[in-house]
C-alpha cells in the first residue's frame, strides 16, 4: 500500500517563484508541505463557483483566490485553490491537471502557498506576463495579447479596424529578441 501512496504523491515542480523571499531550501520545504495549488490557463470568464465545483470533487476546498489584473481588478486567467490537506492538493494535481474547464485544458501544480498580493498579475499591463506576448487570438483570454492589441489600436488611429492581425503579429515577431519575421513564435 505504501508503494501506491508514494506513486500518488506529487514531485516538486522545477518552477521557482522568483518573488519567494526565502532560500531554495525554504522554498522546497514550503512546496513539500503546502496545501495550495496553482491553476493556470483559465478562461477570463471562469467563475469562482465553477472552480469550487470542480476542485471540490477531489477534496475539501477551504478557499479559492481568483487571479486579477492589478489595474482593472478583473480575472486574468489563473487562481489559487487551498485545500484542507496535502493529500487533497496532491489528488487535484494528479486528477485535475490537464482536465477541461470552460473549454480549456487547465494546468494544476502544487504552489508554495498563497500570501496576500500574489493574486495580482505580474505583467506590465496588469495581467499575466504570458498574455503580454501572446500573438494568437484567444477568445477565452480576451482576444490578442496586449502587445498585439496595442499595435492594432495604434494602426487604426485608436478605433476599430486597421490593417488586420497579420501586420502587428509580424511586426512584433521581428522585434521579439532579435527574431526575424520568418521565425515562429510560441503558438497555442
JSON list of C-alpha atoms in Angstrom, two decimals:
[
{"chain": "A", "resi": 1, "resn": "UNK", "atom": "CA", "xyz": [0.00, 0.00, 0.00]},
{"chain": "A", "resi": 2, "resn": "UNK", "atom": "CA", "xyz": [2.86, 2.43, 0.76]},
{"chain": "A", "resi": 3, "resn": "UNK", "atom": "CA", "xyz": [4.09, 1.92, -2.79]},
{"chain": "A", "resi": 4, "resn": "UNK", "atom": "CA", "xyz": [0.73, 3.08, -4.14]},
{"chain": "A", "resi": 5, "resn": "UNK", "atom": "CA", "xyz": [0.68, 6.05, -1.78]},
{"chain": "A", "resi": 6, "resn": "UNK", "atom": "CA", "xyz": [4.14, 7.16, -2.85]},
{"chain": "A", "resi": 7, "resn": "UNK", "atom": "CA", "xyz": [3.20, 6.98, -6.52]},
{"chain": "A", "resi": 8, "resn": "UNK", "atom": "CA", "xyz": [0.29, 9.36, -5.87]},
{"chain": "A", "resi": 9, "resn": "UNK", "atom": "CA", "xyz": [2.47, 11.96, -4.17]},
{"chain": "A", "resi": 10, "resn": "UNK", "atom": "CA", "xyz": [3.36, 14.87, -6.42]},
{"chain": "A", "resi": 11, "resn": "UNK", "atom": "CA", "xyz": [7.03, 15.66, -7.02]},
{"chain": "A", "resi": 12, "resn": "UNK", "atom": "CA", "xyz": [8.45, 19.15, -6.63]},
{"chain": "A", "resi": 13, "resn": "UNK", "atom": "CA", "xyz": [7.98, 21.38, -9.64]},
{"chain": "A", "resi": 14, "resn": "UNK", "atom": "CA", "xyz": [11.04, 22.73, -11.43]},
{"chain": "A", "resi": 15, "resn": "UNK", "atom": "CA", "xyz": [9.33, 26.14, -11.49]},
{"chain": "A", "resi": 16, "resn": "UNK", "atom": "CA", "xyz": [10.69, 28.62, -8.95]},
{"chain": "A", "resi": 17, "resn": "UNK", "atom": "CA", "xyz": [8.72, 31.70, -7.97]},
{"chain": "A", "resi": 18, "resn": "UNK", "atom": "CA", "xyz": [11.35, 34.44, -8.15]},
{"chain": "A", "resi": 19, "resn": "UNK", "atom": "CA", "xyz": [9.35, 36.54, -5.70]},
{"chain": "A", "resi": 20, "resn": "UNK", "atom": "CA", "xyz": [9.65, 33.95, -2.93]},
{"chain": "A", "resi": 21, "resn": "UNK", "atom": "CA", "xyz": [11.69, 35.71, -0.26]},
{"chain": "A", "resi": 22, "resn": "UNK", "atom": "CA", "xyz": [13.42, 32.71, 1.28]},
{"chain": "A", "resi": 23, "resn": "UNK", "atom": "CA", "xyz": [16.20, 30.30, 0.39]},
{"chain": "A", "resi": 24, "resn": "UNK", "atom": "CA", "xyz": [15.86, 27.45, -2.09]},
{"chain": "A", "resi": 25, "resn": "UNK", "atom": "CA", "xyz": [15.65, 25.01, 0.83]},
{"chain": "A", "resi": 26, "resn": "UNK", "atom": "CA", "xyz": [12.84, 27.02, 2.44]},
{"chain": "A", "resi": 27, "resn": "UNK", "atom": "CA", "xyz": [11.03, 27.18, -0.90]},
{"chain": "A", "resi": 28, "resn": "UNK", "atom": "CA", "xyz": [11.27, 23.40, -1.34]},
{"chain": "A", "resi": 29, "resn": "UNK", "atom": "CA", "xyz": [10.02, 22.83, 2.22]},
{"chain": "A", "resi": 30, "resn": "UNK", "atom": "CA", "xyz": [7.02, 25.06, 1.52]},
{"chain": "A", "resi": 31, "resn": "UNK", "atom": "CA", "xyz": [6.31, 23.05, -1.65]},
{"chain": "A", "resi": 32, "resn": "UNK", "atom": "CA", "xyz": [6.57, 19.75, 0.26]},
{"chain": "A", "resi": 33, "resn": "UNK", "atom": "CA", "xyz": [4.06, 20.83, 2.93]},
{"chain": "A", "resi": 34, "resn": "UNK", "atom": "CA", "xyz": [1.73, 23.18, 1.04]},
{"chain": "A", "resi": 35, "resn": "UNK", "atom": "CA", "xyz": [-1.99, 22.55, 0.65]},
{"chain": "A", "resi": 36, "resn": "UNK", "atom": "CA", "xyz": [-2.28, 25.18, -2.11]},
{"chain": "A", "resi": 37, "resn": "UNK", "atom": "CA", "xyz": [-2.42, 24.53, -5.84]},
{"chain": "A", "resi": 38, "resn": "UNK", "atom": "CA", "xyz": [-1.88, 26.99, -8.67]},
{"chain": "A", "resi": 39, "resn": "UNK", "atom": "CA", "xyz": [-4.35, 26.66, -11.54]},
{"chain": "A", "resi": 40, "resn": "UNK", "atom": "CA", "xyz": [-3.34, 28.16, -14.87]},
{"chain": "A", "resi": 41, "resn": "UNK", "atom": "CA", "xyz": [-4.75, 28.60, -18.38]},
{"chain": "A", "resi": 42, "resn": "UNK", "atom": "CA", "xyz": [-8.17, 29.57, -17.11]},
{"chain": "A", "resi": 43, "resn": "UNK", "atom": "CA", "xyz": [-10.60, 31.50, -19.23]},
{"chain": "A", "resi": 44, "resn": "UNK", "atom": "CA", "xyz": [-11.02, 35.09, -18.08]},
{"chain": "A", "resi": 45, "resn": "UNK", "atom": "CA", "xyz": [-14.71, 34.21, -17.76]},
{"chain": "A", "resi": 46, "resn": "UNK", "atom": "CA", "xyz": [-14.36, 31.19, -15.45]},
{"chain": "A", "resi": 47, "resn": "UNK", "atom": "CA", "xyz": [-16.13, 31.86, -12.15]},
{"chain": "A", "resi": 48, "resn": "UNK", "atom": "CA", "xyz": [-15.14, 31.07, -8.59]},
{"chain": "A", "resi": 49, "resn": "UNK", "atom": "CA", "xyz": [-18.21, 28.84, -8.37]},
{"chain": "A", "resi": 50, "resn": "UNK", "atom": "CA", "xyz": [-17.04, 26.75, -11.36]},
{"chain": "A", "resi": 51, "resn": "UNK", "atom": "CA", "xyz": [-13.60, 26.35, -9.81]},
{"chain": "A", "resi": 52, "resn": "UNK", "atom": "CA", "xyz": [-15.07, 25.41, -6.43]},
{"chain": "A", "resi": 53, "resn": "UNK", "atom": "CA", "xyz": [-17.39, 22.86, -8.04]},
{"chain": "A", "resi": 54, "resn": "UNK", "atom": "CA", "xyz": [-14.60, 21.13, -9.99]},
{"chain": "A", "resi": 55, "resn": "UNK", "atom": "CA", "xyz": [-11.87, 21.20, -7.35]},
{"chain": "A", "resi": 56, "resn": "UNK", "atom": "CA", "xyz": [-14.23, 20.07, -4.56]},
{"chain": "A", "resi": 57, "resn": "UNK", "atom": "CA", "xyz": [-14.63, 16.76, -6.38]},
{"chain": "A", "resi": 58, "resn": "UNK", "atom": "CA", "xyz": [-11.18, 15.65, -5.19]},
{"chain": "A", "resi": 59, "resn": "UNK", "atom": "CA", "xyz": [-11.11, 17.09, -1.67]},
{"chain": "A", "resi": 60, "resn": "UNK", "atom": "CA", "xyz": [-12.22, 19.73, 0.79]},
{"chain": "A", "resi": 61, "resn": "UNK", "atom": "CA", "xyz": [-11.52, 23.19, -0.62]},
{"chain": "A", "resi": 62, "resn": "UNK", "atom": "CA", "xyz": [-11.11, 25.86, 2.05]},
{"chain": "A", "resi": 63, "resn": "UNK", "atom": "CA", "xyz": [-10.51, 28.84, -0.24]},
{"chain": "A", "resi": 64, "resn": "UNK", "atom": "CA", "xyz": [-10.38, 29.90, -3.89]},
{"chain": "A", "resi": 65, "resn": "UNK", "atom": "CA", "xyz": [-8.43, 33.05, -4.86]},
{"chain": "A", "resi": 66, "resn": "UNK", "atom": "CA", "xyz": [-9.03, 34.27, -8.41]},
{"chain": "A", "resi": 67, "resn": "UNK", "atom": "CA", "xyz": [-6.04, 35.93, -10.10]},
{"chain": "A", "resi": 68, "resn": "UNK", "atom": "CA", "xyz": [-6.78, 39.54, -11.00]},
{"chain": "A", "resi": 69, "resn": "UNK", "atom": "CA", "xyz": [-5.43, 42.12, -13.42]},
{"chain": "A", "resi": 70, "resn": "UNK", "atom": "CA", "xyz": [-3.83, 44.56, -10.99]},
{"chain": "A", "resi": 71, "resn": "UNK", "atom": "CA", "xyz": [-5.05, 47.61, -12.91]},
{"chain": "A", "resi": 72, "resn": "UNK", "atom": "CA", "xyz": [-8.58, 46.60, -13.84]},
{"chain": "A", "resi": 73, "resn": "UNK", "atom": "CA", "xyz": [-9.28, 44.14, -10.99]},
{"chain": "A", "resi": 74, "resn": "UNK", "atom": "CA", "xyz": [-10.78, 41.68, -13.49]},
{"chain": "A", "resi": 75, "resn": "UNK", "atom": "CA", "xyz": [-9.92, 37.96, -13.74]},
{"chain": "A", "resi": 76, "resn": "UNK", "atom": "CA", "xyz": [-6.71, 37.29, -15.70]},
{"chain": "A", "resi": 77, "resn": "UNK", "atom": "CA", "xyz": [-6.60, 33.53, -16.18]},
{"chain": "A", "resi": 78, "resn": "UNK", "atom": "CA", "xyz": [-5.23, 31.89, -13.02]},
{"chain": "A", "resi": 79, "resn": "UNK", "atom": "CA", "xyz": [-6.22, 31.11, -9.46]},
{"chain": "A", "resi": 80, "resn": "UNK", "atom": "CA", "xyz": [-5.06, 29.50, -6.25]},
{"chain": "A", "resi": 81, "resn": "UNK", "atom": "CA", "xyz": [-7.07, 26.72, -4.63]},
{"chain": "A", "resi": 82, "resn": "UNK", "atom": "CA", "xyz": [-6.37, 25.96, -0.97]},
{"chain": "A", "resi": 83, "resn": "UNK", "atom": "CA", "xyz": [-7.22, 22.50, 0.36]},
{"chain": "A", "resi": 84, "resn": "UNK", "atom": "CA", "xyz": [-7.57, 21.26, 3.93]},
{"chain": "A", "resi": 85, "resn": "UNK", "atom": "CA", "xyz": [-4.88, 18.59, 3.48]},
{"chain": "A", "resi": 86, "resn": "UNK", "atom": "CA", "xyz": [-1.79, 17.96, 1.40]},
{"chain": "A", "resi": 87, "resn": "UNK", "atom": "CA", "xyz": [-3.29, 14.69, 0.19]},
{"chain": "A", "resi": 88, "resn": "UNK", "atom": "CA", "xyz": [-6.25, 16.56, -1.33]},
{"chain": "A", "resi": 89, "resn": "UNK", "atom": "CA", "xyz": [-3.87, 19.02, -3.02]},
{"chain": "A", "resi": 90, "resn": "UNK", "atom": "CA", "xyz": [-1.85, 16.13, -4.47]},
{"chain": "A", "resi": 91, "resn": "UNK", "atom": "CA", "xyz": [-5.06, 14.49, -5.69]},
{"chain": "A", "resi": 92, "resn": "UNK", "atom": "CA", "xyz": [-6.10, 17.65, -7.50]},
{"chain": "A", "resi": 93, "resn": "UNK", "atom": "CA", "xyz": [-2.76, 17.78, -9.35]},
{"chain": "A", "resi": 94, "resn": "UNK", "atom": "CA", "xyz": [-2.99, 14.10, -10.30]},
{"chain": "A", "resi": 95, "resn": "UNK", "atom": "CA", "xyz": [-6.68, 14.04, -11.22]},
{"chain": "A", "resi": 96, "resn": "UNK", "atom": "CA", "xyz": [-7.47, 17.55, -12.50]},
{"chain": "A", "resi": 97, "resn": "UNK", "atom": "CA", "xyz": [-4.22, 18.58, -14.22]},
{"chain": "A", "resi": 98, "resn": "UNK", "atom": "CA", "xyz": [-4.98, 18.71, -17.96]},
{"chain": "A", "resi": 99, "resn": "UNK", "atom": "CA", "xyz": [-8.74, 18.45, -17.46]},
{"chain": "A", "resi": 100, "resn": "UNK", "atom": "CA", "xyz": [-11.07, 20.75, -19.38]},
{"chain": "A", "resi": 101, "resn": "UNK", "atom": "CA", "xyz": [-12.75, 23.71, -17.67]},
{"chain": "A", "resi": 102, "resn": "UNK", "atom": "CA", "xyz": [-14.65, 26.26, -19.77]},
{"chain": "A", "resi": 103, "resn": "UNK", "atom": "CA", "xyz": [-13.42, 24.51, -22.94]},
{"chain": "A", "resi": 104, "resn": "UNK", "atom": "CA", "xyz": [-9.77, 24.96, -21.89]},
{"chain": "A", "resi": 105, "resn": "UNK", "atom": "CA", "xyz": [-7.18, 22.45, -20.65]},
{"chain": "A", "resi": 106, "resn": "UNK", "atom": "CA", "xyz": [-6.09, 23.66, -17.23]},
{"chain": "A", "resi": 107, "resn": "UNK", "atom": "CA", "xyz": [-2.70, 23.40, -15.58]},
{"chain": "A", "resi": 108, "resn": "UNK", "atom": "CA", "xyz": [-2.63, 22.37, -11.92]},
{"chain": "A", "resi": 109, "resn": "UNK", "atom": "CA", "xyz": [0.59, 22.46, -9.84]},
{"chain": "A", "resi": 110, "resn": "UNK", "atom": "CA", "xyz": [1.46, 22.47, -6.16]},
{"chain": "A", "resi": 111, "resn": "UNK", "atom": "CA", "xyz": [2.17, 26.04, -5.08]},
{"chain": "A", "resi": 112, "resn": "UNK", "atom": "CA", "xyz": [4.28, 27.17, -2.15]},
{"chain": "A", "resi": 113, "resn": "UNK", "atom": "CA", "xyz": [1.28, 28.89, -0.55]},
{"chain": "A", "resi": 114, "resn": "UNK", "atom": "CA", "xyz": [-0.87, 31.92, -1.06]},
{"chain": "A", "resi": 115, "resn": "UNK", "atom": "CA", "xyz": [0.05, 35.24, 0.55]},
{"chain": "A", "resi": 116, "resn": "UNK", "atom": "CA", "xyz": [-1.80, 38.49, 0.01]},
{"chain": "A", "resi": 117, "resn": "UNK", "atom": "CA", "xyz": [-0.65, 40.26, -3.15]},
{"chain": "A", "resi": 118, "resn": "UNK", "atom": "CA", "xyz": [0.01, 37.08, -5.17]},
{"chain": "A", "resi": 119, "resn": "UNK", "atom": "CA", "xyz": [-3.49, 37.26, -6.64]},
{"chain": "A", "resi": 120, "resn": "UNK", "atom": "CA", "xyz": [-2.42, 40.08, -8.97]},
{"chain": "A", "resi": 121, "resn": "UNK", "atom": "CA", "xyz": [-0.97, 39.55, -12.44]},
{"chain": "A", "resi": 122, "resn": "UNK", "atom": "CA", "xyz": [2.72, 40.39, -12.90]},
{"chain": "A", "resi": 123, "resn": "UNK", "atom": "CA", "xyz": [2.60, 41.61, -16.50]},
{"chain": "A", "resi": 124, "resn": "UNK", "atom": "CA", "xyz": [3.37, 45.21, -17.45]},
{"chain": "A", "resi": 125, "resn": "UNK", "atom": "CA", "xyz": [-0.26, 45.82, -18.36]},
{"chain": "A", "resi": 126, "resn": "UNK", "atom": "CA", "xyz": [-1.51, 44.29, -15.09]},
{"chain": "A", "resi": 127, "resn": "UNK", "atom": "CA", "xyz": [-2.44, 40.79, -16.29]},
{"chain": "A", "resi": 128, "resn": "UNK", "atom": "CA", "xyz": [-0.28, 37.71, -16.69]},
{"chain": "A", "resi": 129, "resn": "UNK", "atom": "CA", "xyz": [3.11, 38.01, -18.35]},
{"chain": "A", "resi": 130, "resn": "UNK", "atom": "CA", "xyz": [2.22, 35.29, -20.87]},
{"chain": "A", "resi": 131, "resn": "UNK", "atom": "CA", "xyz": [-0.71, 37.39, -22.10]},
{"chain": "A", "resi": 132, "resn": "UNK", "atom": "CA", "xyz": [1.60, 40.31, -22.88]},
{"chain": "A", "resi": 133, "resn": "UNK", "atom": "CA", "xyz": [3.37, 38.32, -25.60]},
{"chain": "A", "resi": 134, "resn": "UNK", "atom": "CA", "xyz": [0.61, 36.06, -26.96]},
{"chain": "A", "resi": 135, "resn": "UNK", "atom": "CA", "xyz": [0.19, 36.56, -30.73]},
{"chain": "A", "resi": 136, "resn": "UNK", "atom": "CA", "xyz": [-2.76, 34.23, -31.26]},
{"chain": "A", "resi": 137, "resn": "UNK", "atom": "CA", "xyz": [-6.39, 35.28, -30.89]},
{"chain": "A", "resi": 138, "resn": "UNK", "atom": "CA", "xyz": [-7.83, 33.61, -27.79]},
{"chain": "A", "resi": 139, "resn": "UNK", "atom": "CA", "xyz": [-11.48, 34.39, -27.07]},
{"chain": "A", "resi": 140, "resn": "UNK", "atom": "CA", "xyz": [-11.27, 32.91, -23.56]},
{"chain": "A", "resi": 141, "resn": "UNK", "atom": "CA", "xyz": [-8.34, 35.17, -22.65]},
{"chain": "A", "resi": 142, "resn": "UNK", "atom": "CA", "xyz": [-9.56, 38.49, -24.05]},
{"chain": "A", "resi": 143, "resn": "UNK", "atom": "CA", "xyz": [-8.54, 38.23, -27.73]},
{"chain": "A", "resi": 144, "resn": "UNK", "atom": "CA", "xyz": [-4.99, 39.04, -28.80]},
{"chain": "A", "resi": 145, "resn": "UNK", "atom": "CA", "xyz": [-2.11, 39.56, -26.37]},
{"chain": "A", "resi": 146, "resn": "UNK", "atom": "CA", "xyz": [-1.55, 43.08, -25.01]},
{"chain": "A", "resi": 147, "resn": "UNK", "atom": "CA", "xyz": [1.30, 43.98, -27.39]},
{"chain": "A", "resi": 148, "resn": "UNK", "atom": "CA", "xyz": [-0.70, 42.96, -30.46]},
{"chain": "A", "resi": 149, "resn": "UNK", "atom": "CA", "xyz": [-3.77, 44.76, -29.12]},
{"chain": "A", "resi": 150, "resn": "UNK", "atom": "CA", "xyz": [-1.70, 47.91, -28.65]},
{"chain": "A", "resi": 151, "resn": "UNK", "atom": "CA", "xyz": [-0.32, 47.72, -32.19]},
{"chain": "A", "resi": 152, "resn": "UNK", "atom": "CA", "xyz": [-3.80, 47.15, -33.63]},
{"chain": "A", "resi": 153, "resn": "UNK", "atom": "CA", "xyz": [-5.08, 50.12, -31.66]},
{"chain": "A", "resi": 154, "resn": "UNK", "atom": "CA", "xyz": [-2.27, 52.42, -32.86]},
{"chain": "A", "resi": 155, "resn": "UNK", "atom": "CA", "xyz": [-2.62, 51.31, -36.50]},
{"chain": "A", "resi": 156, "resn": "UNK", "atom": "CA", "xyz": [-6.31, 52.05, -36.50]},
{"chain": "A", "resi": 157, "resn": "UNK", "atom": "CA", "xyz": [-5.86, 55.52, -35.09]},
{"chain": "A", "resi": 158, "resn": "UNK", "atom": "CA", "xyz": [-7.36, 54.48, -31.78]},
{"chain": "A", "resi": 159, "resn": "UNK", "atom": "CA", "xyz": [-10.59, 52.99, -33.14]},
{"chain": "A", "resi": 160, "resn": "UNK", "atom": "CA", "xyz": [-11.68, 49.66, -34.58]},
{"chain": "A", "resi": 161, "resn": "UNK", "atom": "CA", "xyz": [-10.30, 48.34, -37.85]},
{"chain": "A", "resi": 162, "resn": "UNK", "atom": "CA", "xyz": [-6.75, 48.66, -39.10]},
{"chain": "A", "resi": 163, "resn": "UNK", "atom": "CA", "xyz": [-4.75, 46.50, -41.47]},
{"chain": "A", "resi": 164, "resn": "UNK", "atom": "CA", "xyz": [-5.76, 43.23, -39.78]},
{"chain": "A", "resi": 165, "resn": "UNK", "atom": "CA", "xyz": [-3.95, 40.95, -37.36]},
{"chain": "A", "resi": 166, "resn": "UNK", "atom": "CA", "xyz": [-1.11, 39.84, -39.67]},
{"chain": "A", "resi": 167, "resn": "UNK", "atom": "CA", "xyz": [0.70, 43.17, -39.66]},
{"chain": "A", "resi": 168, "resn": "UNK", "atom": "CA", "xyz": [1.11, 43.65, -35.87]},
{"chain": "A", "resi": 169, "resn": "UNK", "atom": "CA", "xyz": [1.96, 40.00, -35.33]},
{"chain": "A", "resi": 170, "resn": "UNK", "atom": "CA", "xyz": [4.69, 40.08, -37.99]},
{"chain": "A", "resi": 171, "resn": "UNK", "atom": "CA", "xyz": [5.96, 43.41, -36.63]},
{"chain": "A", "resi": 172, "resn": "UNK", "atom": "CA", "xyz": [6.05, 42.05, -33.10]},
{"chain": "A", "resi": 173, "resn": "UNK", "atom": "CA", "xyz": [7.82, 38.86, -34.16]},
{"chain": "A", "resi": 174, "resn": "UNK", "atom": "CA", "xyz": [10.56, 40.80, -35.89]},
{"chain": "A", "resi": 175, "resn": "UNK", "atom": "CA", "xyz": [11.10, 42.91, -32.74]},
{"chain": "A", "resi": 176, "resn": "UNK", "atom": "CA", "xyz": [10.99, 39.95, -30.31]},
{"chain": "A", "resi": 177, "resn": "UNK", "atom": "CA", "xyz": [14.52, 39.24, -29.06]},
{"chain": "A", "resi": 178, "resn": "UNK", "atom": "CA", "xyz": [16.13, 39.61, -32.45]},
{"chain": "A", "resi": 179, "resn": "UNK", "atom": "CA", "xyz": [13.92, 37.07, -34.19]},
{"chain": "A", "resi": 180, "resn": "UNK", "atom": "CA", "xyz": [13.22, 37.52, -37.86]},
{"chain": "A", "resi": 181, "resn": "UNK", "atom": "CA", "xyz": [9.72, 37.71, -39.32]},
{"chain": "A", "resi": 182, "resn": "UNK", "atom": "CA", "xyz": [10.08, 34.17, -40.71]},
{"chain": "A", "resi": 183, "resn": "UNK", "atom": "CA", "xyz": [10.72, 32.61, -37.30]},
{"chain": "A", "resi": 184, "resn": "UNK", "atom": "CA", "xyz": [7.82, 31.01, -35.48]},
{"chain": "A", "resi": 185, "resn": "UNK", "atom": "CA", "xyz": [6.78, 32.49, -32.16]},
{"chain": "A", "resi": 186, "resn": "UNK", "atom": "CA", "xyz": [5.06, 30.39, -29.49]},
{"chain": "A", "resi": 187, "resn": "UNK", "atom": "CA", "xyz": [1.76, 29.17, -30.86]},
{"chain": "A", "resi": 188, "resn": "UNK", "atom": "CA", "xyz": [-1.21, 27.98, -28.83]}
]
